[in-house]
Structure formats: C-alpha cells, structure tokens
Short mmCIF file of C-alpha atoms and ligand atoms in Angstrom, two decimals:
data_model
loop_
_atom_site.label_atom_id
_atom_site.label_comp_id
_atom_site.label_asym_id
_atom_site.label_seq_id
_atom_site.Cartn_x
_atom_site.Cartn_y
_atom_site.Cartn_z
CA MET D 1 56.25 -30.56 -55.98
CA LYS D 2 57.53 -29.06 -53.01
CA LYS D 3 58.28 -25.30 -53.76
CA GLY D 4 54.14 -25.61 -55.13
CA ILE D 5 53.29 -26.42 -51.33
CA LEU D 6 55.13 -23.20 -50.04
CA VAL D 7 53.93 -20.97 -52.47
CA PHE D 8 49.93 -22.43 -52.54
CA MET D 9 50.76 -21.82 -48.32
CA ALA D 10 52.17 -18.52 -48.61
CA THR D 11 49.47 -17.24 -51.29
CA THR D 12 46.96 -18.28 -48.83
CA MET D 13 48.44 -16.69 -45.58
CA VAL D 14 48.67 -13.47 -47.29
CA ILE D 15 45.30 -14.15 -48.41
CA PHE D 16 44.01 -14.91 -45.04
CA CYS D 17 45.41 -12.18 -43.51
CA CYS D 18 44.20 -9.40 -46.12
CA LEU D 19 40.60 -10.90 -45.06
CA THR D 20 41.30 -10.66 -41.38
CA GLU D 21 42.94 -7.34 -41.81
CA VAL D 22 39.23 -5.84 -44.28
CA ALA D 23 36.96 -7.85 -41.77
CA PHE D 24 38.55 -5.77 -38.28
CA SER D 25 38.86 -2.39 -40.17
CA ALA D 26 35.45 -2.93 -41.73
CA ASP D 27 34.19 -2.70 -37.95
CA TYR D 28 35.91 0.29 -37.79
CA LYS D 29 33.90 3.66 -38.27
CA PRO D 30 34.96 6.23 -40.67
CA GLU D 31 34.41 8.84 -37.61
CA TYR D 32 33.08 8.50 -33.83
CA LYS D 33 31.35 11.26 -32.50
CA LEU D 34 31.97 12.78 -28.61
CA SER D 35 29.60 14.71 -26.73
CA THR D 36 30.75 17.44 -24.44
CA VAL D 37 27.85 19.85 -23.28
CA VAL D 38 29.97 23.46 -24.08
CA GLY D 39 33.13 23.53 -26.69
CA LYS D 40 36.04 25.68 -26.78
CA PRO D 41 36.73 27.81 -25.65
CA PHE D 42 35.91 26.53 -22.18
CA ALA D 43 38.11 24.05 -20.43
CA TRP D 44 35.41 20.91 -21.10
CA GLY D 45 35.77 22.12 -24.91
CA ILE D 46 38.81 22.22 -24.79
CA ALA D 47 39.05 18.71 -23.22
CA GLY D 48 36.76 16.53 -26.19
CA GLU D 49 39.15 18.44 -28.81
CA ARG D 50 42.52 17.14 -26.97
CA TRP D 51 41.22 13.99 -26.61
CA ALA D 52 40.60 13.67 -29.95
CA GLU D 53 43.86 14.96 -31.44
CA LEU D 54 46.01 12.58 -28.78
CA VAL D 55 43.53 9.52 -29.89
CA LYS D 56 44.23 10.44 -33.72
CA GLU D 57 48.35 10.48 -32.88
CA LYS D 58 48.37 7.91 -30.82
CA THR D 59 46.09 5.41 -33.21
CA ALA D 60 48.11 6.56 -36.45
CA GLY D 61 44.86 7.91 -37.87
CA ARG D 62 43.02 4.18 -37.48
CA ILE D 63 40.50 6.44 -34.73
CA LEU D 64 38.81 9.63 -35.88
CA ILE D 65 36.47 11.51 -33.54
CA LYS D 66 34.43 14.62 -34.34
CA THR D 67 33.33 16.47 -31.43
CA TYR D 68 29.90 17.51 -31.04
CA PRO D 69 29.84 20.90 -28.50
CA GLY D 70 26.49 21.69 -27.08
CA THR D 71 24.91 18.16 -26.62
CA SER D 72 23.86 18.82 -29.94
CA LEU D 73 23.51 14.74 -30.70
CA VAL D 74 20.87 15.00 -28.06
CA GLY D 75 19.12 18.51 -28.94
CA GLY D 76 20.92 20.26 -26.08
CA ASP D 77 19.33 18.08 -23.46
CA GLN D 78 22.35 17.05 -21.56
CA THR D 79 20.48 14.34 -18.96
CA LYS D 80 19.79 12.40 -22.34
CA GLU D 81 23.55 12.09 -23.19
CA PHE D 82 24.00 8.77 -20.67
CA THR D 83 20.94 6.82 -22.56
CA ALA D 84 21.57 8.24 -25.87
CA ILE D 85 25.36 6.25 -25.62
CA ARG D 86 23.67 3.74 -24.34
CA GLN D 87 21.57 3.52 -27.13
CA GLY D 88 24.22 3.75 -29.76
CA ALA D 89 23.22 7.71 -30.90
CA ILE D 90 26.84 8.51 -29.29
CA ASP D 91 29.57 6.82 -29.32
CA MET D 92 32.25 8.69 -27.00
CA ALA D 93 31.77 11.05 -24.68
CA ILE D 94 33.13 13.61 -21.79
CA GLY D 95 30.06 13.92 -19.31
CA SER D 96 29.18 15.80 -15.68
CA THR D 97 28.74 13.44 -13.34
CA ILE D 98 25.77 15.70 -12.41
CA ASN D 99 24.02 15.46 -15.90
CA TRP D 100 24.62 11.54 -15.61
CA SER D 101 22.90 10.91 -12.47
CA PRO D 102 19.66 10.66 -13.37
CA GLN D 103 20.55 7.63 -14.67
CA VAL D 104 23.69 6.59 -12.77
CA LYS D 105 22.17 7.28 -8.21
CA GLU D 106 25.74 7.04 -7.65
CA LEU D 107 27.28 9.86 -9.45
CA ASN D 108 24.58 12.52 -6.93
CA LEU D 109 27.66 11.58 -4.57
CA PHE D 110 29.13 14.84 -5.60
CA SER D 111 26.41 16.72 -5.65
CA MET D 112 26.07 16.22 -2.06
CA PRO D 113 26.01 19.55 0.19
CA PHE D 114 29.20 20.21 1.39
CA LEU D 115 30.43 16.42 1.72
CA MET D 116 33.70 18.25 -0.05
CA PRO D 117 35.52 20.99 1.58
CA ASP D 118 39.08 21.58 -1.09
CA TYR D 119 40.42 19.98 -3.92
CA LYS D 120 42.16 17.22 -2.46
CA ALA D 121 38.81 15.71 -1.19
CA ILE D 122 37.69 15.30 -5.15
CA ASP D 123 40.89 14.19 -4.92
CA ALA D 124 40.15 11.44 -2.41
CA LEU D 125 37.31 10.12 -4.46
CA THR D 126 37.85 10.40 -8.18
CA GLN D 127 41.62 8.74 -6.80
CA GLY D 128 40.30 6.38 -4.80
CA ASP D 129 38.48 3.13 -3.61
CA VAL D 130 35.46 5.79 -4.10
CA GLY D 131 36.18 6.09 -8.15
CA LYS D 132 36.88 2.39 -8.64
CA ASP D 133 33.17 1.75 -7.22
CA LEU D 134 31.67 4.38 -10.35
CA PHE D 135 33.63 3.42 -12.73
CA LYS D 136 32.84 -0.10 -12.28
CA ILE D 137 29.01 0.66 -12.06
CA LEU D 138 29.33 2.42 -14.90
CA SER D 139 31.27 -0.54 -16.73
CA GLU D 140 27.63 -2.22 -15.49
CA LYS D 141 25.78 -0.16 -17.44
CA ASP D 142 27.47 -0.23 -21.05
CA VAL D 143 29.60 2.21 -21.02
CA VAL D 144 34.23 1.57 -20.42
CA PRO D 145 34.95 4.84 -18.27
CA LEU D 146 38.60 5.38 -18.85
CA ALA D 147 39.35 8.56 -17.06
CA TRP D 148 38.16 11.68 -14.71
CA GLY D 149 38.60 14.89 -15.61
CA GLU D 150 37.02 17.93 -13.79
CA ASN D 151 34.09 20.88 -14.33
CA GLY D 152 34.55 22.85 -10.86
CA PHE D 153 33.10 23.38 -7.93
CA ARG D 154 30.05 25.48 -8.27
CA GLU D 155 29.62 28.86 -6.53
CA LEU D 156 26.13 30.58 -6.63
CA THR D 157 25.68 33.93 -8.66
CA ASN D 158 22.80 36.24 -9.31
CA SER D 159 21.40 39.55 -10.04
CA LYS D 160 19.59 40.46 -7.31
CA ARG D 161 21.68 40.50 -4.05
CA ALA D 162 24.28 39.73 -2.72
CA ILE D 163 24.05 36.06 -0.63
CA ARG D 164 25.68 35.90 2.73
CA THR D 165 22.87 33.43 4.24
CA PRO D 166 20.31 30.81 3.67
CA ALA D 167 17.86 33.99 4.50
CA ASP D 168 19.81 35.87 1.72
CA LEU D 169 18.62 33.04 -1.10
CA LYS D 170 14.62 33.57 0.17
CA GLY D 171 12.02 33.91 -2.94
CA LEU D 172 15.48 34.22 -5.22
CA LYS D 173 14.71 31.54 -8.57
CA ILE D 174 17.34 29.73 -9.26
CA ARG D 175 18.39 27.84 -12.66
CA VAL D 176 19.76 24.27 -11.41
CA VAL D 177 20.82 21.15 -13.84
CA GLY D 178 19.20 17.90 -14.03
CA SER D 179 19.21 15.99 -10.71
CA PRO D 180 16.40 16.60 -8.99
CA LEU D 181 19.16 16.33 -5.53
CA PHE D 182 19.10 19.91 -6.80
CA LEU D 183 15.54 20.83 -6.26
CA ASP D 184 16.00 19.40 -2.80
CA THR D 185 19.10 21.33 -2.01
CA PHE D 186 17.53 24.70 -3.51
CA THR D 187 14.19 24.01 -1.40
CA ALA D 188 15.90 23.45 1.44
CA LEU D 189 17.53 26.97 1.64
CA GLY D 190 14.47 28.89 0.98
CA ALA D 191 14.73 29.74 -3.00
CA ASN D 192 12.53 28.01 -5.78
CA PRO D 193 15.07 26.34 -7.86
CA THR D 194 13.38 25.71 -11.86
CA GLN D 195 15.14 22.94 -13.65
CA MET D 196 16.81 23.50 -17.47
CA SER D 197 20.00 22.57 -19.68
CA TRP D 198 22.15 24.98 -20.30
CA ALA D 199 21.40 25.66 -23.21
CA ASP D 200 17.48 26.99 -22.23
CA ALA D 201 19.98 28.39 -18.98
CA VAL D 202 21.92 31.98 -20.64
CA PRO D 203 18.67 33.44 -22.00
CA ALA D 204 16.31 32.72 -19.19
CA LEU D 205 18.99 34.24 -16.79
CA SER D 206 19.55 37.24 -19.53
CA SER D 207 15.91 37.81 -20.01
CA GLY D 208 15.40 38.39 -16.59
CA ALA D 209 13.32 34.98 -16.33
CA VAL D 210 15.56 33.07 -13.78
CA ASP D 211 17.66 35.12 -10.87
CA GLY D 212 20.20 33.13 -10.39
CA GLN D 213 22.32 29.88 -11.03
CA GLU D 214 25.48 28.00 -9.52
CA ASN D 215 27.86 26.87 -12.13
CA PRO D 216 32.13 26.78 -11.87
CA LEU D 217 34.35 29.98 -12.65
CA THR D 218 35.49 28.85 -15.55
CA ILE D 219 31.90 28.42 -17.01
CA PHE D 220 31.43 31.53 -15.67
CA THR D 221 34.05 33.61 -17.18
CA ILE D 222 33.87 32.33 -20.38
CA ALA D 223 30.41 32.54 -20.94
CA LYS D 224 30.47 36.00 -19.76
CA LEU D 225 27.86 35.70 -17.31
CA ASP D 226 28.51 39.17 -15.71
CA THR D 227 27.50 41.14 -18.77
CA ALA D 228 26.07 38.14 -20.78
CA ALA D 229 22.77 37.25 -18.18
CA ASN D 230 22.96 40.37 -15.19
CA GLN D 231 24.96 37.57 -12.68
CA LYS D 232 26.39 40.55 -10.77
CA ASN D 233 26.69 38.48 -7.87
CA LEU D 234 28.88 35.91 -6.69
CA THR D 235 29.23 33.48 -3.27
CA LEU D 236 31.99 31.86 -3.07
CA TRP D 237 30.70 28.86 -1.21
CA GLY D 238 31.58 25.54 -2.74
CA TYR D 239 28.63 23.41 -1.96
CA VAL D 240 29.28 20.89 -4.49
CA ALA D 241 31.99 19.84 -7.11
CA ASP D 242 30.90 18.11 -10.51
CA PRO D 243 33.93 15.50 -11.73
CA LEU D 244 33.89 15.23 -15.67
CA ILE D 245 34.17 11.60 -16.83
CA PHE D 246 35.51 9.63 -20.60
CA VAL D 247 33.83 6.81 -21.68
CA VAL D 248 33.60 5.16 -24.52
CA SER D 249 30.12 3.22 -25.66
CA LYS D 250 30.95 -0.58 -24.53
CA SER D 251 29.63 -1.91 -28.59
CA VAL D 252 32.27 0.88 -29.97
CA TRP D 253 35.00 -0.28 -27.87
CA GLY D 254 34.73 -4.00 -28.65
CA THR D 255 35.78 -3.42 -32.08
CA TRP D 256 38.75 -2.05 -31.33
CA THR D 257 41.79 -3.96 -31.10
CA PRO D 258 43.60 -3.93 -27.82
CA GLU D 259 46.46 -1.81 -29.03
CA ASP D 260 43.94 1.06 -30.05
CA GLN D 261 41.91 0.46 -26.73
CA LYS D 262 45.09 1.85 -25.63
CA ALA D 263 45.59 4.25 -27.11
CA VAL D 264 42.77 5.89 -26.54
CA ARG D 265 42.66 5.06 -23.06
CA GLU D 266 45.80 6.79 -22.49
CA ALA D 267 44.68 9.74 -24.38
CA ALA D 268 41.35 10.00 -22.35
CA GLU D 269 44.16 9.83 -19.15
CA GLN D 270 46.35 12.73 -20.50
CA ALA D 271 43.67 15.00 -21.41
CA GLY D 272 42.03 14.18 -18.39
CA ARG D 273 45.07 15.50 -16.19
CA GLU D 274 45.15 18.49 -18.39
CA ASN D 275 41.38 19.46 -18.09
CA ILE D 276 41.86 18.82 -14.26
CA ASP D 277 44.74 21.46 -14.31
CA ALA D 278 43.41 23.92 -16.78
CA ALA D 279 39.87 23.78 -14.26
CA ARG D 280 41.80 24.54 -11.17
CA LYS D 281 43.60 27.42 -12.99
CA GLY D 282 43.70 30.93 -10.56
CA LEU D 283 41.52 28.93 -8.05
CA ILE D 284 44.17 27.51 -5.49
CA PRO D 285 45.45 29.85 -3.26
CA PRO D 286 48.33 31.20 -3.32
CA ASP D 287 47.01 31.94 -7.15
CA ASP D 288 43.33 33.22 -7.10
CA SER D 289 43.60 35.23 -10.43
CA MET D 290 40.90 34.01 -11.26
CA ILE D 291 38.97 36.00 -8.37
CA LYS D 292 40.07 38.93 -9.02
CA GLU D 293 39.70 38.48 -12.62
CA VAL D 294 36.00 38.04 -11.93
CA GLY D 295 36.24 40.85 -8.95
CA ALA D 296 37.80 43.41 -11.56
CA LYS D 297 35.02 42.85 -13.72
CA GLY D 298 32.79 45.18 -10.84
CA VAL D 299 30.96 42.11 -9.51
CA ASN D 300 30.27 41.94 -6.31
CA VAL D 301 32.41 38.37 -5.30
CA VAL D 302 31.09 37.17 -1.62
CA LYS D 303 33.64 34.47 -0.01
CA LEU D 304 31.91 32.40 2.76
CA THR D 305 33.68 32.18 6.02
CA ASP D 306 33.91 28.85 7.51
CA VAL D 307 31.13 29.97 9.96
CA GLU D 308 28.88 31.49 7.32
CA LYS D 309 29.71 28.57 5.20
CA GLU D 310 28.26 25.99 8.54
CA ALA D 311 24.40 28.04 8.29
CA PHE D 312 23.84 26.57 4.84
CA ARG D 313 25.57 22.70 5.60
CA LYS D 314 22.97 23.13 8.34
CA ALA D 315 20.71 24.36 6.29
CA THR D 316 20.88 21.47 3.74
CA ARG D 317 21.67 17.95 6.35
CA SER D 318 18.40 16.85 5.61
CA VAL D 319 19.19 16.75 1.96
CA TYR D 320 21.63 15.19 2.54
CA ASP D 321 20.59 12.74 4.87
CA LYS D 322 17.94 12.39 2.50
CA TRP D 323 20.18 11.65 -0.17
CA ALA D 324 22.69 8.88 1.25
CA LYS D 325 20.18 6.75 1.75
CA GLN D 326 18.96 7.28 -2.18
CA ILE D 327 23.00 7.26 -3.27
CA GLY D 328 23.69 3.77 -1.10
CA ALA D 329 24.66 4.52 3.08
CA ASP D 330 28.07 2.12 2.05
CA LEU D 331 29.55 3.77 -0.92
CA VAL D 332 28.85 7.52 1.52
CA LYS D 333 30.77 6.39 4.05
CA LYS D 334 33.36 5.32 2.26
CA ALA D 335 33.44 8.72 0.23
CA GLU D 336 33.31 10.22 4.04
CA GLU D 337 36.31 8.35 5.09
CA ALA D 338 38.20 9.15 2.44
CA ILE D 339 38.25 12.10 2.66
CA ALA D 340 38.47 12.70 5.95
CA LYS D 341 41.52 11.08 5.23
CA ARG D 342 42.81 12.74 2.71
CA LYS D 343 46.91 14.49 3.14
O1 X2X V 401 24.84 22.74 -17.60
C1 X2X V 401 25.18 23.16 -16.33
O2 X2X V 401 25.29 23.64 -15.36
C2 X2X V 401 26.90 22.78 -16.68
C3 X2X V 401 26.97 23.43 -18.02
O3 X2X V 401 28.00 23.22 -15.67
C4 X2X V 401 26.57 21.22 -16.98
O4 X2X V 401 26.52 20.46 -17.67
C5 X2X V 401 26.42 19.95 -15.79
#
C-alpha cells in the first residue's frame, strides 16, 4: 500500500515536471530576430553575429538567434527600429543612439556637437551614472538594455573640397541620419543637410545627388566611400560619437528563465566589449593605422587643430543650448560633469 502511494507520488511529480518543462519551452521561439543597421564585415555586424554565437553557446542551444542586417525588418528605415522592437516585430537589436533618438529623446545626448572630446569622455558617460540613467529610461520603454557597444566618432567627408572652417561647408549638400538635431547642426554650419537612411545614402552619394556625409571611419573604409561614393575629402573633427546599445524586447525577455537571461546578458556584455575594441582599432594614438590607411588610398585627410575645432564649436553653440533643453538640462549637466572629471 505504502509502495503504491510512493509510486503514485513519484509518477505525479514526473508528470508535473514534464508539463512545466513543456509549458516553459513552449514560450521559447524556435528563433529570435536580431536587428542591426549594417552586417558583416562592419564591426557592428560582427557584434551581432558574435552576440548570437555566444548566446547559443551559453544557453546550450536553447536560444537561437538569426541576424537581420540592413535594418531589413523595417525595410531599411533605421529610425523605425525602436518602434518595431516595442511592437514585437524585432526581438532584439544592437542599435545606434542616433537611430533610436527620435523615440528616446535623451539619446540625443551623444549627438550634442562637441560634447565628447575623446574616447575617455564616451566611457565617462556610458560606463558611469549617465549610462545607468539612460538604461533606466530605456527599461521604461518596453526594452531590456544589456550592454554598450560603439559605432564611433563621426567624421566628415565630401566629394567637393577640403573642410577646415565652417565657411568651407557653405552650401554643401550633406546626408545626415534621422534625428532633427543633425539638421540643426548642419544648418548652423551653413551646409544644406538632407535626411536619409543608410540604405539610401550610398546611392545618393555615388550619383552626386548629395556631396557629403558623416560616419565613423570603420564604416567609411568598409563601405569604400572613397571609391564607391566619391568621398575624397575627409575632415577629422570628432564632433559627435554614437554608442551602440544591446537590447532585448521586454516581452521576449520575460519568457526566458533567469538562467537564460543571465546568459544573454553576459553574452551581450562580452560582444559589447569586443565591439568597442574593434570600433577603436587604429584610431587611438599611437596606433593611428586606420587614418594612415585612409590617407594611403588617396583621400585628402584634414585633421583639425583645437583652434580650428573651436570655430565649429562656436558656430554650433546655439544648437547645443537648444538641444540641452530638449534632452533635459539635468542629464546634460550630469554628462558635462562626468566628462570634466574623466581620468
Ligand atoms: O546611417 C548611418 O550613418 C549609420 C550606419 O552610421 C547609423 O546607423 C547611425
């Protein structure tokens, strides 16, 4: 009799375990969609592949990820990426602060002209309290932010002439990304900015419909903008930099076990660190091999002195002040203080 009860209890437990296992694995999708703007061999695309690979490894294949470069889940319209995550069309993403800033106004912080003078300044923000504040803001908008990556300092290129002063930019048609802040900055500099997605930018530059653009040198070299898009003049001015953010949609996150959540977070942190190293390779003195490589292609490289930069800073000061209000005076002040204290 006693034995009968034990057998009954054991059987019930096995059935219960099987049922919960089924219930929990039923919530797991066979595959998760990861969005990025560019794919391999761009550092950003490599970061997507790496995150997917590490997640597969760390979850023993319970979470499988397919990458969708070219922001293809939103037809290439990168400023719609964040909304698509919130709506469930994208499960996870590595997004640029620029592309998500139309929906998360505080992310415009990184696009404030001449806020961050160097890489240590980026780190002072992303790795400090400002980064935490931004992650808190994001987590109130249906995503779980996990780690920072980096696209990089955005340098100015064009097909027409060397740019050393704001006057040199006068009348040049410059492709900018989708935050209105960029329209203000380039208008203040006397240029003629036009907003378009990355997918449209390269053909527009190649055909000469647009004269110039701004992007990190890692994007410039891999997209071969010098030959593919007539971009023979480069000005190193480091006016803004866009970090990348690794996120998972909150509704997807909630379906994963704590163990798998931890694995996905750790994978993002590792892929993020590797991505930041890759984004900075050859750009930090004494190793400026990336800049030399661009020069060796016959691109005319102008590196602004601090005095020359000051003229651009002055010309865009009103844009800085206007956007400080829109982003939030407290956050901007916190950022300025963190940068002033950087080591
Ligand atoms: O569109 C761009 O310029 C790019 C690829 O750098 C971003 O997505 C912000």
